[in-house]
Coordinates of C-alpha atoms and ligand atoms in Angstrom, one line a residue:
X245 CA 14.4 21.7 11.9
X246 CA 13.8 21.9 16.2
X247 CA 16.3 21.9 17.9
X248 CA 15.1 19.3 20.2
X249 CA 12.5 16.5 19.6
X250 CA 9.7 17.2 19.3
X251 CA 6.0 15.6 19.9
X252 CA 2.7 16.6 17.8
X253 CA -0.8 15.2 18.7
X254 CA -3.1 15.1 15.9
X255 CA -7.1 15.6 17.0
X256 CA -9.2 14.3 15.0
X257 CA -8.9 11.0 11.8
X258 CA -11.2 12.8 9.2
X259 CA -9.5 13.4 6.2
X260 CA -8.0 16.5 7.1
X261 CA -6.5 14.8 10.2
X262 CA -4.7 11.5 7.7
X263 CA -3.4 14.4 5.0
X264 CA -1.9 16.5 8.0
X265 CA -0.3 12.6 9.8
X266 CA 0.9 11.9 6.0
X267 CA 2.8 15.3 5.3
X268 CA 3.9 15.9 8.7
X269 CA 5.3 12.3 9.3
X270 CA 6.9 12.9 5.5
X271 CA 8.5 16.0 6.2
X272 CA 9.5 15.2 9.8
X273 CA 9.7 11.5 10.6
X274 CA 13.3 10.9 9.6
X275 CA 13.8 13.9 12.3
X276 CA 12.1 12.3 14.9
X277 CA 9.4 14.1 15.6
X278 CA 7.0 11.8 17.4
X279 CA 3.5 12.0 15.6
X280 CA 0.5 10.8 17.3
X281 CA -3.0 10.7 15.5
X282 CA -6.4 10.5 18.0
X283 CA -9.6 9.9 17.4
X284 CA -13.1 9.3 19.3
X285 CA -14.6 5.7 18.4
X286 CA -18.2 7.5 19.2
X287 CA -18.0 10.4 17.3
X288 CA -18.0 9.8 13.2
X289 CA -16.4 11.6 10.4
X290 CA -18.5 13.8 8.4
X291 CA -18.0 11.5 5.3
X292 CA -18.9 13.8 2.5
X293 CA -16.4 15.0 0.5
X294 CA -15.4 13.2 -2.3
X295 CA -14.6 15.9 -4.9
X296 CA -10.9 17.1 -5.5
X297 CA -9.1 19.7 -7.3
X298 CA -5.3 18.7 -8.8
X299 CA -3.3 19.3 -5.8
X300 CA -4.9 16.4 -4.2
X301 CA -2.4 14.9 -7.1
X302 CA 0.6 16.9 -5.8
X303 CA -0.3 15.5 -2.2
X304 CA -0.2 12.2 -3.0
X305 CA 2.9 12.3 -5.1
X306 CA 4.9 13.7 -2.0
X307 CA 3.6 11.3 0.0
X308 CA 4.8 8.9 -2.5
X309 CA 1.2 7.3 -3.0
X310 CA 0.8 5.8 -6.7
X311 CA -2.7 5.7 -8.5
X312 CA -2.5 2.1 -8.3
X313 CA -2.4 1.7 -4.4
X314 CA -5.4 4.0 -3.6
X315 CA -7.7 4.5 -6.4
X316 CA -9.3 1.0 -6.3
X317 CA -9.6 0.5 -2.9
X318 CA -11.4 3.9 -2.6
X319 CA -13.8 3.7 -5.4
X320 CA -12.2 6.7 -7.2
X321 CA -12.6 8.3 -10.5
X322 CA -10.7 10.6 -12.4
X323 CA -11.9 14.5 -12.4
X324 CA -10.9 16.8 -15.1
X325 CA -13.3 19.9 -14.3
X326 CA -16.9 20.5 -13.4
X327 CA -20.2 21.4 -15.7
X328 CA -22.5 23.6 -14.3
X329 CA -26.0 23.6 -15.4
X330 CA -28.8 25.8 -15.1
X331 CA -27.2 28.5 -13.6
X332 CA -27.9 30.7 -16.1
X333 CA -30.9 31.8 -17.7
X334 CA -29.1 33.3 -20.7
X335 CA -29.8 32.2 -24.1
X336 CA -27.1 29.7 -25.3
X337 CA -24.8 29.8 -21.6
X338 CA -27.2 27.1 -19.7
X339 CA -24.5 25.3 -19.1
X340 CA -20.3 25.7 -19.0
X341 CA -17.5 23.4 -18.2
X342 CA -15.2 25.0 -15.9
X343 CA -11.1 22.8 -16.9
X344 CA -8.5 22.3 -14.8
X345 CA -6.0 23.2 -17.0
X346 CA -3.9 21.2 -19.1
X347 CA -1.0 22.0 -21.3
X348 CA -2.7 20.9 -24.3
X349 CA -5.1 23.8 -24.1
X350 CA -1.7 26.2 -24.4
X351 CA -2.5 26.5 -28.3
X352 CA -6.6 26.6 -28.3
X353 CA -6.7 29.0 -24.9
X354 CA -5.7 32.2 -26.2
X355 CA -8.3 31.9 -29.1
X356 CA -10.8 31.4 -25.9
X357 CA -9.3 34.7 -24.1
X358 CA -9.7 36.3 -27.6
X359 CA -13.6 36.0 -28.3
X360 CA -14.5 36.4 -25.1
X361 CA -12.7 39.8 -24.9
X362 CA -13.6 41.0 -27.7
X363 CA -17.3 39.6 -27.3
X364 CA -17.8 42.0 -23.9
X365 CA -16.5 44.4 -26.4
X366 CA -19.4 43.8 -28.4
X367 CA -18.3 41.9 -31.1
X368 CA -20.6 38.8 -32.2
X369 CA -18.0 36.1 -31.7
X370 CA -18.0 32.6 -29.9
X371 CA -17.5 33.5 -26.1
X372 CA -18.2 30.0 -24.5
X373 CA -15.6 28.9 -22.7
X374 CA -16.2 24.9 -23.5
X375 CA -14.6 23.9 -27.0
X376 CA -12.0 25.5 -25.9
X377 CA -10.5 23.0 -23.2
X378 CA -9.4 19.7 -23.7
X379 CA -10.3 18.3 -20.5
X380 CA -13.9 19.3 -21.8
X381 CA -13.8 17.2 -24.7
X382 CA -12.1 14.5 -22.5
X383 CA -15.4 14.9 -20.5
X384 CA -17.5 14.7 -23.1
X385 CA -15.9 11.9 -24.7
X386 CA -15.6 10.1 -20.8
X387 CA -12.2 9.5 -21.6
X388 CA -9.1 9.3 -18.5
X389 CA -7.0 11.9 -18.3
X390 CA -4.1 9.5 -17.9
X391 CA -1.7 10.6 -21.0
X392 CA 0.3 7.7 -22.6
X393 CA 4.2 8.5 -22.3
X394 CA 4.6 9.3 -25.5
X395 CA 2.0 12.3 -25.6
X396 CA 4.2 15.3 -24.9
X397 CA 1.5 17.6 -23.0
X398 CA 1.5 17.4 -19.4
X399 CA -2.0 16.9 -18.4
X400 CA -3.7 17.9 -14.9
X401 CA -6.5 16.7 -13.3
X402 CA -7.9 15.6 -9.8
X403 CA -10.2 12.6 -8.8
X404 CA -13.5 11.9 -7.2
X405 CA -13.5 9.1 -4.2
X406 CA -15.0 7.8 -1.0
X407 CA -13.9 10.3 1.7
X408 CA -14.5 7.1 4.1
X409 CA -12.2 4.7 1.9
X410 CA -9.6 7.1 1.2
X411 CA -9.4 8.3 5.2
X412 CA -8.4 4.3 5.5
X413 CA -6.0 4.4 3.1
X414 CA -4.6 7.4 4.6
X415 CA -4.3 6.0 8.0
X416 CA -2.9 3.3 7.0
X417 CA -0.1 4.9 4.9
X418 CA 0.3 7.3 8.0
X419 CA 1.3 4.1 10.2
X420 CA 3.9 2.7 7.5
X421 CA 5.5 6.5 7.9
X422 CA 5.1 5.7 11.6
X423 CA 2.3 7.6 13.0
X424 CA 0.7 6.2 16.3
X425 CA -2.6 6.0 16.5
X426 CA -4.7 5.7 19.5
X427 CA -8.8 5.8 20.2
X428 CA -9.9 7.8 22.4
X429 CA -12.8 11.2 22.9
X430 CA -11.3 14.4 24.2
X431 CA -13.9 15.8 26.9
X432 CA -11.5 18.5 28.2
X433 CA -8.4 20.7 27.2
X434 CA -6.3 21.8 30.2
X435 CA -4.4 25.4 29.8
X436 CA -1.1 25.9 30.8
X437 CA -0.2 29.9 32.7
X438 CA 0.6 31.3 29.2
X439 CA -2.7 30.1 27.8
X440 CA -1.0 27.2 25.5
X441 CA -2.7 23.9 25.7
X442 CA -1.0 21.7 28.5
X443 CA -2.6 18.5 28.0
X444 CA -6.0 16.5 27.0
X445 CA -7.8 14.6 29.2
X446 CA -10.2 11.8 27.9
X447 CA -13.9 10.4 28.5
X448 CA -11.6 7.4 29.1
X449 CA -9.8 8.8 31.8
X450 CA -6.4 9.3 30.2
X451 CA -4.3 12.6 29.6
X452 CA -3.0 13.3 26.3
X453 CA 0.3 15.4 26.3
X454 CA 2.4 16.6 23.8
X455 CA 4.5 19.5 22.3
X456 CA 1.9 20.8 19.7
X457 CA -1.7 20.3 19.0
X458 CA -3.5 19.9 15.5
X459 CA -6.9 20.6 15.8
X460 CA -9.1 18.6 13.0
X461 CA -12.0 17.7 14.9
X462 CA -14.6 19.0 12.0
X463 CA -17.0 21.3 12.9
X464 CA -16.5 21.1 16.6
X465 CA -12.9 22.7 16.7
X466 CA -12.3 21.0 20.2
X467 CA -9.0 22.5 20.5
X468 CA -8.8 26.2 18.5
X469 CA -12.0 27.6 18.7
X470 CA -13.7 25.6 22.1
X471 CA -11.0 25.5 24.1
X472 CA -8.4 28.1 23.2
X473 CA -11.5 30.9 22.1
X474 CA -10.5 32.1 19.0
X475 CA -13.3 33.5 17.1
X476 CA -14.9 32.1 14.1
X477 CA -15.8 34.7 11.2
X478 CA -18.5 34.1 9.5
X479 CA -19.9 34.1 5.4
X480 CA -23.5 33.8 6.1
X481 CA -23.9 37.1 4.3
X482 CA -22.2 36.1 1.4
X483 CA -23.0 32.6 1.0
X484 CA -26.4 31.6 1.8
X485 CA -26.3 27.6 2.0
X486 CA -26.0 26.0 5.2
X487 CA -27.6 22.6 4.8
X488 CA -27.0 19.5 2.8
X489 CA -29.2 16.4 2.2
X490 CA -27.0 13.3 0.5
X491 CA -28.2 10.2 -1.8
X492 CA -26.2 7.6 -2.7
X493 CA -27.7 6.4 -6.2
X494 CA -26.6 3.3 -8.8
X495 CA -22.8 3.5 -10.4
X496 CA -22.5 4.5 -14.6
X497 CA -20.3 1.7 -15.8
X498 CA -18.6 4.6 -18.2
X499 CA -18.5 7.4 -16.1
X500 CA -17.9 10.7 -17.2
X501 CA -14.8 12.1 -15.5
X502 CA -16.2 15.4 -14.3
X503 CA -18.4 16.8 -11.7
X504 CA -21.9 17.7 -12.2
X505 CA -23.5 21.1 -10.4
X506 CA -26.9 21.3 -11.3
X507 CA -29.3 24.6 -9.7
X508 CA -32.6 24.1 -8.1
X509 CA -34.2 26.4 -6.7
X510 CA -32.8 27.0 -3.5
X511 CA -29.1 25.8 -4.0
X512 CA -27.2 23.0 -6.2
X513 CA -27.0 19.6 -6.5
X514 CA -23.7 17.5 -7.0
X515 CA -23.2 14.6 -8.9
X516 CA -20.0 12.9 -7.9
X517 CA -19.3 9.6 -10.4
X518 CA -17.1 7.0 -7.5
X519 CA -16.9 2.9 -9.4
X520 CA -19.3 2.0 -7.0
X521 CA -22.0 4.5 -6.6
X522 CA -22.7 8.1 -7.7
X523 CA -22.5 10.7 -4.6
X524 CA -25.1 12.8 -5.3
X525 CA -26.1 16.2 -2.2
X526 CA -28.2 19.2 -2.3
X527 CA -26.7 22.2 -1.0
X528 CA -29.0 24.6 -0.2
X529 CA -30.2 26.9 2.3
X530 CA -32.2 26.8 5.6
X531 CA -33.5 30.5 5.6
X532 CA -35.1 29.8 2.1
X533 CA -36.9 26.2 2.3
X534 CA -37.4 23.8 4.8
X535 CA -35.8 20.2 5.1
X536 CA -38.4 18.4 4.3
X537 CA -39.1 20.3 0.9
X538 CA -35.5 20.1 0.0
X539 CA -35.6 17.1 0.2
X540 CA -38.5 16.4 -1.6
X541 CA -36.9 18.4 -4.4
X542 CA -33.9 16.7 -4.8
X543 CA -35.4 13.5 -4.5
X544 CA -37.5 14.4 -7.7
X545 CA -34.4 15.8 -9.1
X546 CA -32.7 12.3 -9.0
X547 CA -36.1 10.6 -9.8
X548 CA -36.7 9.1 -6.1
X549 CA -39.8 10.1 -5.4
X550 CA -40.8 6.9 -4.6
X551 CA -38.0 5.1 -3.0
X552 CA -37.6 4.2 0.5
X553 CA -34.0 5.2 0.1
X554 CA -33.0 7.4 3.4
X555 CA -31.5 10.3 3.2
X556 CA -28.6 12.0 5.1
X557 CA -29.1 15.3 6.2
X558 CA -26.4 18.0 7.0
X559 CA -25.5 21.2 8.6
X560 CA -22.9 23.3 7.9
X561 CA -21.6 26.7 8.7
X562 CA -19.6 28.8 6.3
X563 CA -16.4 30.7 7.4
X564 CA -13.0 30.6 8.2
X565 CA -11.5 31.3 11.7
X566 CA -9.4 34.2 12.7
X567 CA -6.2 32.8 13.4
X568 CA -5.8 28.9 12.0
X569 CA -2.7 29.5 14.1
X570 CA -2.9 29.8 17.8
X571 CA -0.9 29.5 20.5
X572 CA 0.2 25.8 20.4
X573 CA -2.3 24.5 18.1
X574 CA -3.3 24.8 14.1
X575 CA -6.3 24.1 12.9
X576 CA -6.7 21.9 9.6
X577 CA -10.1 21.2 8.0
X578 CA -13.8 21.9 9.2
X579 CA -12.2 23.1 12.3
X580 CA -10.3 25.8 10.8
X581 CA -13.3 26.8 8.1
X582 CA -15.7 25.9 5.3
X583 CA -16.5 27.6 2.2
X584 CA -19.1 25.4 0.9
X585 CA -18.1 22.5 -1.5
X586 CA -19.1 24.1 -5.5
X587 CA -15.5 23.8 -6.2
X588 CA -14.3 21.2 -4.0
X589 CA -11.7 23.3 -2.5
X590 CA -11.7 22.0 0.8
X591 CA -9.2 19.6 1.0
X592 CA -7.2 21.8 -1.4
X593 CA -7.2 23.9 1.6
X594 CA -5.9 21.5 4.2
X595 CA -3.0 20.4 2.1
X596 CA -1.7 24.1 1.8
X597 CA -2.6 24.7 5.5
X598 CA 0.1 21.9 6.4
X599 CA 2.0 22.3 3.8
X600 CA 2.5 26.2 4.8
X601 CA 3.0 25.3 8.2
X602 CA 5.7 23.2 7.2
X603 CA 7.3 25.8 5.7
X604 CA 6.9 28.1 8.9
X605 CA 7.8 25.9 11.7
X606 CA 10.9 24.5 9.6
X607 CA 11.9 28.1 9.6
X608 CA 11.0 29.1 12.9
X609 CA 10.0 26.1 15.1
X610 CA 7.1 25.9 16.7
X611 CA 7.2 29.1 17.6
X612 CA 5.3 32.1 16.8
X613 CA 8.4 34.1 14.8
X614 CA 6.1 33.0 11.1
X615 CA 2.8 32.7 12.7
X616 CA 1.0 36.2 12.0
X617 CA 2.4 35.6 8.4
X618 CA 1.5 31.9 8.1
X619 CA -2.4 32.7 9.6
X620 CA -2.9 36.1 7.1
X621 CA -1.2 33.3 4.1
X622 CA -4.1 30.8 5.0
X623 CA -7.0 33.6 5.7
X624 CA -6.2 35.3 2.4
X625 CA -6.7 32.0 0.7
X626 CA -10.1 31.3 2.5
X627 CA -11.2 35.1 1.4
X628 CA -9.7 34.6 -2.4
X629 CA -11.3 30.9 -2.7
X630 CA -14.8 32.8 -0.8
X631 CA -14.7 35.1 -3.6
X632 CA -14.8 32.9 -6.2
X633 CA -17.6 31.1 -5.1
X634 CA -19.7 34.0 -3.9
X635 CA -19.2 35.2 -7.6
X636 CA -20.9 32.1 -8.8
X637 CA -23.9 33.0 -7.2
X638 CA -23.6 36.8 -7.4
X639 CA -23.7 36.5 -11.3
X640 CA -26.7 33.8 -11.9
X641 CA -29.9 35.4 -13.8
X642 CA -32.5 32.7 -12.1
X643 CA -35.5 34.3 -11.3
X644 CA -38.0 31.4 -10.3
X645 CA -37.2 32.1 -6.2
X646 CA -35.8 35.0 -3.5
X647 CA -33.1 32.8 -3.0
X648 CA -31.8 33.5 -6.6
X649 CA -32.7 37.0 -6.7
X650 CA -31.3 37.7 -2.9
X651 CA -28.1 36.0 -4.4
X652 CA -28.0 38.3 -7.2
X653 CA -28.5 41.1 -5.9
X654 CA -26.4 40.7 -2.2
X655 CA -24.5 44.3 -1.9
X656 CA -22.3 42.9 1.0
X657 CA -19.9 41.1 -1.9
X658 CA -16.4 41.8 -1.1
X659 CA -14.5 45.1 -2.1
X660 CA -12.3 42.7 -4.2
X661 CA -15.0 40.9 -6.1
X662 CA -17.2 44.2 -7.1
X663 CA -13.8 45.9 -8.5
X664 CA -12.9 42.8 -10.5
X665 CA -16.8 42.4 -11.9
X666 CA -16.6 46.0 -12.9
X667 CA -13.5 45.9 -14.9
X668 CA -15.5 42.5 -16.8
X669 CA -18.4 44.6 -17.1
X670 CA -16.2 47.9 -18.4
X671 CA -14.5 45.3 -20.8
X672 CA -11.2 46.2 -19.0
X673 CA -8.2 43.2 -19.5
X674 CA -9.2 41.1 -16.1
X675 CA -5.9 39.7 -16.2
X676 CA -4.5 42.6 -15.1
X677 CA -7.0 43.4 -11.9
X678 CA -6.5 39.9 -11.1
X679 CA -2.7 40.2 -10.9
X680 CA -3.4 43.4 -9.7
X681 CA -5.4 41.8 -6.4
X682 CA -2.7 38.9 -6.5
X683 CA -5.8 37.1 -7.4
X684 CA -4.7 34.7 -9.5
X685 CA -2.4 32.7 -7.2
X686 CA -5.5 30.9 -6.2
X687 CA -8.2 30.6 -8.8
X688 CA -6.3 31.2 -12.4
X689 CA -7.4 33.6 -14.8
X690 CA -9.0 31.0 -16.9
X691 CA -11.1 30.0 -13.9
X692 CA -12.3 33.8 -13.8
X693 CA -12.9 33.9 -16.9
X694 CA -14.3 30.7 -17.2
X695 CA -16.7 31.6 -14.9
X696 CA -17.9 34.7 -16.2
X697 CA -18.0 34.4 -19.7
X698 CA -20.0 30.8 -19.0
X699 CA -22.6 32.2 -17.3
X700 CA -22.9 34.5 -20.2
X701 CA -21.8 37.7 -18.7
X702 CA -22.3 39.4 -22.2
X703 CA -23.7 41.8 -23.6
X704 CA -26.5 40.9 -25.0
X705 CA -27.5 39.4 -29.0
X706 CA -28.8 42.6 -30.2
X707 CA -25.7 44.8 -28.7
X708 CA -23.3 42.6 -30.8
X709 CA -22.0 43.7 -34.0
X710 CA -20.3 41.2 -36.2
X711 CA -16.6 43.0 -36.0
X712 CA -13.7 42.8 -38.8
X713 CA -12.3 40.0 -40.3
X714 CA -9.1 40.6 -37.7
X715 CA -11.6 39.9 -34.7
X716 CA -12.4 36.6 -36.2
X717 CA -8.7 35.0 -36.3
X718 CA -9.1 32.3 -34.2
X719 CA -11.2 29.4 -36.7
X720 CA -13.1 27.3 -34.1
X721 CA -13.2 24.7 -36.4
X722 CA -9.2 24.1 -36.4
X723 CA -9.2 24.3 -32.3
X724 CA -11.8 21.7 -32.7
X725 CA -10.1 19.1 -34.9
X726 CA -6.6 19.7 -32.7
X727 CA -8.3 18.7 -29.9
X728 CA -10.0 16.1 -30.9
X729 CA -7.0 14.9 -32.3
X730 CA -5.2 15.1 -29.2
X731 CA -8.1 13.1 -27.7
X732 CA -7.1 10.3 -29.7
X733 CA -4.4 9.7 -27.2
X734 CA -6.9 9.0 -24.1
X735 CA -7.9 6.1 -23.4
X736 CA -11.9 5.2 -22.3
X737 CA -12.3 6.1 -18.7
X738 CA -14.2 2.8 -18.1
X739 CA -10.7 1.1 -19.5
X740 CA -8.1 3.0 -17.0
X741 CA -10.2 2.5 -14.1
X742 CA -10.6 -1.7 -14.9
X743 CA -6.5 -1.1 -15.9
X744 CA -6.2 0.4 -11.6
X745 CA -8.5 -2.6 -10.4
X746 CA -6.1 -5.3 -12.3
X747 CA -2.8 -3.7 -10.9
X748 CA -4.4 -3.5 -7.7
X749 CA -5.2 -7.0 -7.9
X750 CA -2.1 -8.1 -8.7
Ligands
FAD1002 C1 -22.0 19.0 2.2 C2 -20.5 19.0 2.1 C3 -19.9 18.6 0.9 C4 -18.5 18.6 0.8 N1 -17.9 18.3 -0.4 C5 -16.5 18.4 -0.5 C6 -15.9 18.2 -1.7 O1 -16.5 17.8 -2.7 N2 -14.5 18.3 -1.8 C7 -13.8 18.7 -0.7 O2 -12.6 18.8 -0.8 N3 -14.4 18.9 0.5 C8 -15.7 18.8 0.6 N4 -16.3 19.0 1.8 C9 -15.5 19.2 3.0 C10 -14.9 17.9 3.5 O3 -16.0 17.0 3.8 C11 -14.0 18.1 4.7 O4 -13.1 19.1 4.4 C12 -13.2 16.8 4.9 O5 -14.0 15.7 5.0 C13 -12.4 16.9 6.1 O6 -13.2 16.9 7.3 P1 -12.4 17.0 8.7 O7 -11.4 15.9 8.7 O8 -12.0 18.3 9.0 O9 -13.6 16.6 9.7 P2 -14.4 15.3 10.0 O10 -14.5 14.4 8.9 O11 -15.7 15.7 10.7 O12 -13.5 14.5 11.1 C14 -13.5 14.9 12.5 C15 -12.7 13.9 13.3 O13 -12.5 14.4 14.6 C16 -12.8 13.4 15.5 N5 -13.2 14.1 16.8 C17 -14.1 15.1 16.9 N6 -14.2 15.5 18.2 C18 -13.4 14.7 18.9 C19 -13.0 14.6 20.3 N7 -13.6 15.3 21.2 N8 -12.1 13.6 20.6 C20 -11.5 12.8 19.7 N9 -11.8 12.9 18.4 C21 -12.7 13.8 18.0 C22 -13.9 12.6 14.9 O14 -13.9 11.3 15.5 C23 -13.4 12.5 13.4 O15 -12.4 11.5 13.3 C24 -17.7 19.0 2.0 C25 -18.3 19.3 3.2 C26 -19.7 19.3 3.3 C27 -20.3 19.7 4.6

């Protein structure tokens, strides 16, 4: 891959900095490239975080992790989708499931695609996306997503943990693959003539050198944006939240494998199912209500009005920087961006961050011969995952605050997202402007449509029409009993995570 050996200083032992030590030290080890992790014993991780999507999976299969070295020891639970409630004031679509995709749903999903189609058409048929999916009726059921051998669907799915736990597990993991690790805080970055960073120096006195940089210091981007400048773009405009306020509250015994987004009134509440606790946070915005009143919100949300339990409040800003890429440094995590967490893409994004790096430098080296192409790979992905989530808020039909209606009505949505909601609106085959955009390579068409069909983007009761027998070819009842029936295969979720804690154990 170089052509001599190299070394790579890692900034930063959040999460993002233990997924880029794993793949790097996976892909490059055997080559000798000498990987060093640091970290500041003063300043802490972040330590929210504990929502995945399926290439979290994918990651720990290449690092060749198996579900029964982590998932006990982090607290985790399996995650097949996320139900969002109370977005949506429409009648019948207060609440959706939004699947990760499983092969199962290959023989109910087209009747889904179907009504929904035909439904913006005007026709009165069953538009919902939820009995549609198996992972939903794997949620509903709290069943694991864990098939036996013998079922001959491949399923996919991701998993909730303890960001803290896990970033343990992944250092520890990282120093089998034999990366170094050393404490130590970063208080200055020292340029070389060409601008490249030369070396760190430390509060302890100590310079840090070293071939290439990876920036993962969280929000305060030491490296990339402090020290080498480059600009961080912001979504303010687009996405309003820039606050969190975080509970901890007592564990479910049979928890239901899914994520729960709930709207208040200035934002959206997560609850996160872990073995030992439920995660629960309140994203919400600044500009719209005060800390104090947030939090007196969500704590009446989760019935804690009266407890002395403290909370943890947070403050994030939403964005992605111009180049993730720069000079002799990459940026992976909070440091490179944040599009806030309604679809727990985050570490999603760090993963293909190094993982695309990979890819560039094993063409190229560390130079910059793939770097323009790697940085508009990665900033495309921050904009297409953006969109998505603006779209969630863009859509909603809440009235009760500004905050709703300024989200429904923001005119600075991207060029991208208005063309794809008009062809929903014209009734036009989505698929198509999706491909079109090159959309779909990072939220599916089922998410899209998902997405807007489950908030009820319909026309409304009295424009339907009931429609000829041929519109109604899909029998809802026959979808249901095949996936029920598939969902006799799964076992309780209680039952696979006790089945994890006994091979741990052992
Ligand atoms: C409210 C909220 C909810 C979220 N929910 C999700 C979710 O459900 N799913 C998801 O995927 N993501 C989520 N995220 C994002 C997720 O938390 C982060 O992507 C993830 O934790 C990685 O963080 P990080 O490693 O980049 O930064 P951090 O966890 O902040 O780690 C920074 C590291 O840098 C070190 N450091 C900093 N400065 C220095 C220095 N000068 N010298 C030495 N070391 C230094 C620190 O010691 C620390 O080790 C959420 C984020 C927020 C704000």
């Amino acid at each position: 891959m170089f052509s001599d050996k190299k070394s790579i200083v890692i900034l930063g032992g959040g999460t993002a900095g233990w997924i880029a030590a794993n793949l790097m030290a996976t892909h490059w080890g055997k080559e000798g490239v000498d990987i060093t992790l640091v970290e500041s014993p003063n300043i802490g991780i972040i330590g929210v975080g504990e929502g995945s999507t399926p290439p979290l999976k994918v990651f720990l299969d290449v690092i060749g992790v198996e579900e029964s070295d982590w998932m006990a020891r982090c607290d985790a639970t399996y995650k097949v989708g996320i139900t969002f409630r109370n977005w949506s004031t429409k009648p019948g679509f207060s609440e959706y499931f939004h699947p990760f995709l499983s092969q199962p749903d290959e023989f109910s999903v087209p009747g889904f695609f179907h009504n929904s189609f035909l439904r913006r058409k005007g026709v009165d048929l069953d538009g919902h996306p939820n009995r549609f999916f198996i992972t939903w009726e794997l949620a509903r059921q709290r069943l694991a997503p864990v098939a036996p051998p013998n079922f001959p669907f491949e399923m996919n799915y991701g998993y909730h943990f303890n960001s803290g736990l896990l970033g343990q597990f992944l250092q520890e993991w990282a120093g089998k693959k034999g990366v170094k690790y050393r404490q130590a805080t970063v208080n200055d970055v020292v340029l070389d003539e060409q601008g490249n960073i030369d070396y760190l120096k430390t509060e302890e006195g100590e310079t840090i050198k070293a071939d290439f940089y990876v920036d993962s210091t969280g929000f305060r981007s030491q490296l990339l944006q402090q020290a080498l400048g480059v600009p961080f773009e912001s979504a303010a405009d687009v996405l309003f939240n820039d606050s969190a306020v975080v509970f901890p509250t007592e564990p479910d015994e049979n928890p239901e494998p899914q994520t729960v987004s709930t709207a208040l009134k200035y934002g959206w509440a997560w609850k996160i199912p872990l073995t030992a606790r439920f995660g629960n946070g309140y994203v919400y915005s600044s500009k719209y209500v005060d800390d104090d009143d947030a939090e007196l919100e969500f704590r009446q949300h989760l019935g804690l009005e009266d407890s002395d339990l403290e909370a943890r409040r947070l403050r994030f800003k939403v964005g992605r920087v111009s180049e993730h890429w720069h000079k002799n440094c990459l940026a992976v995590g909070l440091s490179q961006g944040f599009i806030e967490p309604l679809e727990a893409t985050a570490l999603d994004m760090v993963q293909e961050t190094v993982v695309r790096f990979i890819e560039a430098a094993n063409k190229g080296g560390l130079t910059d011969q793939y770097r323009d192409e790697f940085n508009a790979r990665i900033s495309r992905r921050f904009d297409a995952v953006r969109d998505y989530i603006v779209c969630h808020y863009r859509i909603n039909s809440r009235t009760d605050t500004d905050y709703w209606i300024d989200n429904g009505r923001n005119e600075k949505i991207s060029t991208s997202l208005r063309q794809l909601l008009t062809a929903w609106i014209q009734g036009l085959n989505i698929t198509d402007e999706l491909e079109r955009q090159n959309l779909d390579a990072y939220f599916p068409a089922v998410s899209w449509n998902c997405l807007l069909a489950g908030k009820g983007i319909y026309p409304t009761q009295d424009q339907l029409r009931p429609g000829s027998e041929l519109a109604h070819e899909y029998d809802l009842e026959k979808i249901s009993r095949y996936l029920k029936g598939c969902a006799l295969n799964f076992r309780p979720h209680h039952e696979q995570l006790a089945a994890l804690r006994t091979s741990a154990a052992a």
